Amino acid sequence: QVTLKESGPVLVRPTETLTLTCTVSGFSLNNARMGVSWIRQPPGKALEWLAHIFSDDEKSYSKSLKSRLTISKDTSEGQVVLTMTNVDPVDTATYYCARWKGSNEFDYWGQGTLVTVSS
Amino acid sequence: SYALTQPPSVSVSPGQTASISCSGDKLGDQYASWYQQKAGQSPVLVIYQETKRPSGIPERFSGSISGNTATLTISGTQAMDEADYYCQAWDSTTVVFGGGTKLTVL
């Protein structure tokens, strides 16, 4: 059974660094053509893709947020970590991780974690 | 930058057919996928590779492509289909989502 679960702080202060962890089970991050993306959704707004990590450790980032994002993985722990520096209240959103299986689509999504940026 | 354009809202009567479009310059070269998101829930994949339906998704959901426009069609729409729908595609090594369409079943 494939599952993804996001974890991280509920509240972050402006200018701080946000670190989110996606813990996966039911598949290996080492599997060929497997990958995980981070996607966020501000309250009442649309989905926004942030970053992706492929099984060969290649990484890809949203052009608009690239300077603030870092994605990494710990295959042995089954975790994908996203860090976002210098957060602002506009970064308040539900953050999702989702599995990519080498085609185009994201077939499994986590439950999401709501992060609020506020002083 | 690459964008996928969806209508903000679509309304349909129960039992009728709903169609949601997604336009993008590179659709046709890149597969489109569709996700359903009900209030307070995570997105769920309903169509992939433009026309394929994952297991567990009802047959009333179908997808098509014509030129640079992908379309999600829901036949015999039910009240439970009321949700936000998003299209998605890859642009080289980055991912793009459409702005979402709110489907209202009146």
mmCIF file of C-alpha atoms in Angstrom:
data_model
loop_
_atom_site.group_PDB
_atom_site.id
_atom_site.type_symbol
_atom_site.label_atom_id
_atom_site.label_comp_id
_atom_site.label_asym_id
_atom_site.label_seq_id
_atom_site.Cartn_x
_atom_site.Cartn_y
_atom_site.Cartn_z
ATOM 1 C CA GLN A 1 0.000 0.000 0.000
ATOM 2 C CA VAL A 2 1.494 3.295 -1.129
ATOM 3 C CA THR A 3 1.300 6.168 1.339
ATOM 4 C CA LEU A 4 2.920 9.583 1.666
ATOM 5 C CA LYS A 5 2.757 11.694 4.802
ATOM 6 C CA GLU A 6 3.895 15.273 5.241
ATOM 7 C CA SER A 7 5.219 16.624 8.509
ATOM 8 C CA GLY A 8 6.603 19.915 9.689
ATOM 9 C CA PRO A 9 5.865 22.991 11.776
ATOM 10 C CA VAL A 10 2.376 24.411 11.975
ATOM 11 C CA LEU A 11 3.608 27.977 12.525
ATOM 12 C CA VAL A 12 6.705 29.667 11.161
ATOM 13 C CA ARG A 13 7.862 33.254 11.719
ATOM 14 C CA PRO A 14 8.595 35.532 8.763
ATOM 15 C CA THR A 15 12.213 35.358 7.495
ATOM 16 C CA GLU A 16 12.725 31.913 9.078
ATOM 17 C CA THR A 17 13.498 28.722 7.178
ATOM 18 C CA LEU A 18 10.736 26.145 6.733
ATOM 19 C CA THR A 19 11.643 22.459 6.669
ATOM 20 C CA LEU A 20 9.066 19.886 5.572
ATOM 21 C CA THR A 21 9.449 16.110 5.482
ATOM 22 C CA CYS A 22 7.550 13.658 3.288
ATOM 23 C CA THR A 23 7.723 10.093 4.611
ATOM 24 C CA VAL A 24 6.806 7.461 2.035
ATOM 25 C CA SER A 25 5.938 3.789 2.306
ATOM 26 C CA GLY A 26 4.914 1.071 -0.122
ATOM 27 C CA PHE A 27 7.581 1.999 -2.655
ATOM 28 C CA SER A 28 11.283 2.838 -2.767
ATOM 29 C CA LEU A 29 12.691 6.233 -3.673
ATOM 30 C CA ASN A 30 15.397 4.272 -5.482
ATOM 31 C CA ASN A 31 13.006 2.626 -7.924
ATOM 32 C CA ALA A 32 13.826 3.545 -11.504
ATOM 33 C CA ARG A 33 11.755 6.451 -12.858
ATOM 34 C CA MET A 34 10.209 7.099 -9.454
ATOM 35 C CA GLY A 35 10.051 10.591 -8.051
ATOM 36 C CA VAL A 36 8.368 12.863 -5.537
ATOM 37 C CA SER A 37 7.158 16.411 -5.932
ATOM 38 C CA TRP A 38 6.183 19.073 -3.427
ATOM 39 C CA ILE A 39 3.064 21.062 -4.281
ATOM 40 C CA ARG A 40 1.375 23.773 -2.226
ATOM 41 C CA GLN A 41 -2.049 25.365 -2.069
ATOM 42 C CA PRO A 42 -2.715 28.707 -0.346
ATOM 43 C CA PRO A 43 -6.133 28.865 1.339
ATOM 44 C CA GLY A 44 -8.837 29.143 -1.310
ATOM 45 C CA LYS A 45 -6.338 29.178 -4.168
ATOM 46 C CA ALA A 46 -4.971 26.863 -6.832
ATOM 47 C CA LEU A 47 -2.299 24.190 -6.663
ATOM 48 C CA GLU A 48 1.263 25.414 -7.191
ATOM 49 C CA TRP A 49 4.135 23.041 -7.980
ATOM 50 C CA LEU A 50 7.333 23.710 -6.056
ATOM 51 C CA ALA A 51 10.004 21.074 -6.620
ATOM 52 C CA HIS A 52 10.689 17.515 -7.740
ATOM 53 C CA ILE A 53 13.342 14.922 -7.047
ATOM 54 C CA PHE A 54 13.945 11.982 -9.381
ATOM 55 C CA SER A 55 15.206 8.507 -8.487
ATOM 56 C CA ASP A 56 18.679 9.368 -9.842
ATOM 57 C CA ASP A 57 18.746 12.368 -7.450
ATOM 58 C CA GLU A 58 18.218 14.876 -10.250
ATOM 59 C CA LYS A 59 16.276 17.874 -8.952
ATOM 60 C CA SER A 60 13.942 20.404 -10.525
ATOM 61 C CA TYR A 61 12.512 23.626 -9.089
ATOM 62 C CA SER A 62 9.816 26.182 -9.777
ATOM 63 C CA LYS A 63 11.496 29.047 -11.621
ATOM 64 C CA SER A 64 9.851 31.659 -9.412
ATOM 65 C CA LEU A 65 10.936 30.032 -6.126
ATOM 66 C CA LYS A 66 14.170 28.321 -7.141
ATOM 67 C CA SER A 67 16.424 30.617 -5.115
ATOM 68 C CA ARG A 68 14.594 29.757 -1.887
ATOM 69 C CA LEU A 69 14.029 25.994 -2.268
ATOM 70 C CA THR A 70 16.136 22.913 -1.691
ATOM 71 C CA ILE A 71 14.831 19.366 -2.135
ATOM 72 C CA SER A 72 16.675 16.262 -0.993
ATOM 73 C CA LYS A 73 15.983 12.648 -0.111
ATOM 74 C CA ASP A 74 17.109 10.002 2.326
ATOM 75 C CA THR A 75 16.399 6.740 0.538
ATOM 76 C CA SER A 76 17.154 4.549 3.537
ATOM 77 C CA GLU A 77 14.632 6.452 5.638
ATOM 78 C CA GLY A 78 12.095 6.790 2.822
ATOM 79 C CA GLN A 79 11.985 10.566 3.231
ATOM 80 C CA VAL A 80 11.971 13.581 0.932
ATOM 81 C CA VAL A 81 12.794 16.918 2.541
ATOM 82 C CA LEU A 82 11.957 20.392 1.275
ATOM 83 C CA THR A 83 13.474 23.513 2.759
ATOM 84 C CA MET A 84 12.234 27.006 1.992
ATOM 85 C CA THR A 85 14.255 29.965 3.168
ATOM 86 C CA ASN A 86 13.121 33.454 4.143
ATOM 87 C CA VAL A 87 9.416 32.635 4.435
ATOM 88 C CA ASP A 88 6.750 35.311 4.166
ATOM 89 C CA PRO A 89 3.042 35.350 5.064
ATOM 90 C CA VAL A 90 2.260 34.693 1.372
ATOM 91 C CA ASP A 91 3.868 31.260 1.866
ATOM 92 C CA THR A 92 0.984 30.280 4.137
ATOM 93 C CA ALA A 93 -0.462 27.194 2.480
ATOM 94 C CA THR A 94 -1.195 23.503 2.685
ATOM 95 C CA TYR A 95 1.904 21.688 1.481
ATOM 96 C CA TYR A 96 1.502 18.332 -0.269
ATOM 97 C CA CYS A 97 3.959 15.726 -1.452
ATOM 98 C CA ALA A 98 2.973 13.449 -4.320
ATOM 99 C CA ARG A 99 4.453 10.432 -6.077
ATOM 100 C CA TRP A 100 5.458 10.466 -9.739
ATOM 101 C CA LYS A 101 5.843 7.086 -11.422
ATOM 102 C CA GLY A 102 7.778 7.990 -14.517
ATOM 103 C CA SER A 103 4.958 8.980 -16.824
ATOM 104 C CA ASN A 104 3.279 12.358 -16.466
ATOM 105 C CA GLU A 105 0.926 12.051 -13.535
ATOM 106 C CA PHE A 106 1.044 12.091 -9.740
ATOM 107 C CA ASP A 107 -0.772 8.957 -8.694
ATOM 108 C CA TYR A 108 -0.593 9.207 -4.904
ATOM 109 C CA TRP A 109 -0.781 12.297 -2.711
ATOM 110 C CA GLY A 110 -0.214 12.873 0.963
ATOM 111 C CA GLN A 111 -2.857 14.332 3.242
ATOM 112 C CA GLY A 112 -1.137 17.707 3.249
ATOM 113 C CA THR A 113 0.153 19.825 6.098
ATOM 114 C CA LEU A 114 -1.010 23.390 6.754
ATOM 115 C CA VAL A 115 1.794 25.841 7.424
ATOM 116 C CA THR A 116 1.022 29.350 8.627
ATOM 117 C CA VAL A 117 3.624 32.100 8.373
ATOM 118 C CA SER A 118 2.933 34.785 10.922
ATOM 119 C CA SER A 119 4.697 36.824 13.539
ATOM 120 C CA SER B 1 6.466 30.945 -18.612
ATOM 121 C CA TYR B 2 4.266 28.061 -19.645
ATOM 122 C CA ALA B 3 0.652 28.229 -18.461
ATOM 123 C CA LEU B 4 -2.402 25.992 -18.542
ATOM 124 C CA THR B 5 -5.701 27.858 -18.809
ATOM 125 C CA GLN B 6 -8.959 26.557 -17.353
ATOM 126 C CA PRO B 7 -12.360 28.228 -16.960
ATOM 127 C CA PRO B 8 -12.836 29.330 -13.335
ATOM 128 C CA SER B 9 -16.228 27.695 -13.026
ATOM 129 C CA VAL B 10 -18.602 25.293 -14.753
ATOM 130 C CA SER B 11 -22.173 24.529 -13.741
ATOM 131 C CA VAL B 12 -24.147 21.422 -14.639
ATOM 132 C CA SER B 13 -27.479 19.893 -13.733
ATOM 133 C CA PRO B 14 -27.520 16.417 -12.194
ATOM 134 C CA GLY B 15 -27.494 13.717 -14.867
ATOM 135 C CA GLN B 16 -26.136 16.048 -17.531
ATOM 136 C CA THR B 17 -22.657 16.156 -19.090
ATOM 137 C CA ALA B 18 -19.988 18.513 -17.780
ATOM 138 C CA SER B 19 -16.965 19.485 -19.835
ATOM 139 C CA ILE B 20 -13.894 21.249 -18.451
ATOM 140 C CA SER B 21 -11.225 22.519 -20.827
ATOM 141 C CA CYS B 22 -7.505 23.043 -20.331
ATOM 142 C CA SER B 23 -5.509 24.968 -22.928
ATOM 143 C CA GLY B 24 -1.746 25.126 -23.229
ATOM 144 C CA ASP B 25 0.733 25.639 -26.045
ATOM 145 C CA LYS B 26 2.532 22.364 -25.378
ATOM 146 C CA LEU B 27 -0.474 20.132 -24.803
ATOM 147 C CA GLY B 28 -0.460 17.489 -27.478
ATOM 148 C CA ASP B 29 3.321 17.240 -27.108
ATOM 149 C CA GLN B 30 3.052 16.580 -23.368
ATOM 150 C CA TYR B 31 0.386 14.446 -21.708
ATOM 151 C CA ALA B 32 -2.260 16.160 -19.591
ATOM 152 C CA SER B 33 -3.523 14.731 -16.321
ATOM 153 C CA TRP B 34 -6.627 15.696 -14.342
ATOM 154 C CA TYR B 35 -7.201 15.812 -10.582
ATOM 155 C CA GLN B 36 -10.378 16.134 -8.546
ATOM 156 C CA GLN B 37 -10.177 17.950 -5.222
ATOM 157 C CA LYS B 38 -13.152 17.973 -2.909
ATOM 158 C CA ALA B 39 -13.378 20.509 -0.107
ATOM 159 C CA GLY B 40 -10.858 19.828 2.616
ATOM 160 C CA GLN B 41 -9.310 16.831 0.833
ATOM 161 C CA SER B 42 -6.150 16.067 -1.115
ATOM 162 C CA PRO B 43 -6.287 15.963 -4.919
ATOM 163 C CA VAL B 44 -7.167 12.633 -6.518
ATOM 164 C CA LEU B 45 -5.982 11.566 -9.980
ATOM 165 C CA VAL B 46 -9.007 10.964 -12.242
ATOM 166 C CA ILE B 47 -7.462 10.983 -15.743
ATOM 167 C CA TYR B 48 -3.866 10.439 -16.871
ATOM 168 C CA GLN B 49 -2.140 10.419 -20.240
ATOM 169 C CA GLU B 50 -5.115 12.483 -21.453
ATOM 170 C CA THR B 51 -7.560 9.583 -21.787
ATOM 171 C CA LYS B 52 -6.733 6.866 -19.240
ATOM 172 C CA ARG B 53 -8.680 6.303 -16.059
ATOM 173 C CA PRO B 54 -7.020 4.931 -12.885
ATOM 174 C CA SER B 55 -8.629 1.934 -11.238
ATOM 175 C CA GLY B 56 -11.471 2.957 -8.964
ATOM 176 C CA ILE B 57 -12.422 6.030 -10.974
ATOM 177 C CA PRO B 58 -15.978 5.767 -12.351
ATOM 178 C CA GLU B 59 -16.458 5.303 -16.085
ATOM 179 C CA ARG B 60 -18.393 8.562 -16.299
ATOM 180 C CA PHE B 61 -15.025 10.359 -16.158
ATOM 181 C CA SER B 62 -13.267 10.586 -19.515
ATOM 182 C CA GLY B 63 -10.581 12.677 -21.138
ATOM 183 C CA SER B 64 -9.763 13.809 -24.640
ATOM 184 C CA ILE B 65 -7.321 16.040 -26.516
ATOM 185 C CA SER B 66 -7.790 18.213 -29.559
ATOM 186 C CA GLY B 67 -4.878 20.290 -30.713
ATOM 187 C CA ASN B 68 -3.624 22.228 -27.703
ATOM 188 C CA THR B 69 -6.750 21.731 -25.594
ATOM 189 C CA ALA B 70 -7.408 18.838 -23.227
ATOM 190 C CA THR B 71 -10.946 18.242 -22.014
ATOM 191 C CA LEU B 72 -12.277 16.418 -18.968
ATOM 192 C CA THR B 73 -15.821 15.156 -19.502
ATOM 193 C CA ILE B 74 -18.124 13.886 -16.787
ATOM 194 C CA SER B 75 -21.143 12.068 -18.172
ATOM 195 C CA GLY B 76 -24.245 11.684 -16.036
ATOM 196 C CA THR B 77 -22.836 14.094 -13.459
ATOM 197 C CA GLN B 78 -23.710 13.331 -9.866
ATOM 198 C CA ALA B 79 -23.857 15.563 -6.832
ATOM 199 C CA MET B 80 -20.753 13.814 -5.477
ATOM 200 C CA ASP B 81 -18.783 15.129 -8.478
ATOM 201 C CA GLU B 82 -19.007 18.702 -7.197
ATOM 202 C CA ALA B 83 -15.376 19.675 -6.634
ATOM 203 C CA ASP B 84 -12.435 21.646 -7.978
ATOM 204 C CA TYR B 85 -10.701 20.107 -10.984
ATOM 205 C CA TYR B 86 -7.099 20.790 -12.018
ATOM 206 C CA CYS B 87 -5.217 19.883 -15.162
ATOM 207 C CA GLN B 88 -1.467 19.295 -15.033
ATOM 208 C CA ALA B 89 1.377 18.779 -17.486
ATOM 209 C CA TRP B 90 5.168 18.779 -17.594
ATOM 210 C CA ASP B 91 7.156 21.520 -19.280
ATOM 211 C CA SER B 92 10.517 19.823 -19.798
ATOM 212 C CA THR B 93 11.597 19.124 -16.199
ATOM 213 C CA THR B 94 9.109 21.397 -14.446
ATOM 214 C CA VAL B 95 5.435 20.884 -13.655
ATOM 215 C CA VAL B 96 2.515 23.168 -14.411
ATOM 216 C CA PHE B 97 -0.976 23.120 -12.957
ATOM 217 C CA GLY B 98 -3.959 24.899 -14.400
ATOM 218 C CA GLY B 99 -5.739 27.491 -12.288
ATOM 219 C CA GLY B 100 -8.528 25.076 -11.438
ATOM 220 C CA THR B 101 -12.209 24.869 -12.322
ATOM 221 C CA LYS B 102 -14.948 24.787 -9.723
ATOM 222 C CA LEU B 103 -17.652 22.372 -10.847
ATOM 223 C CA THR B 104 -21.056 23.128 -9.387
ATOM 224 C CA VAL B 105 -23.829 20.567 -9.680
ATOM 225 C CA LEU B 106 -27.044 22.543 -9.454
#
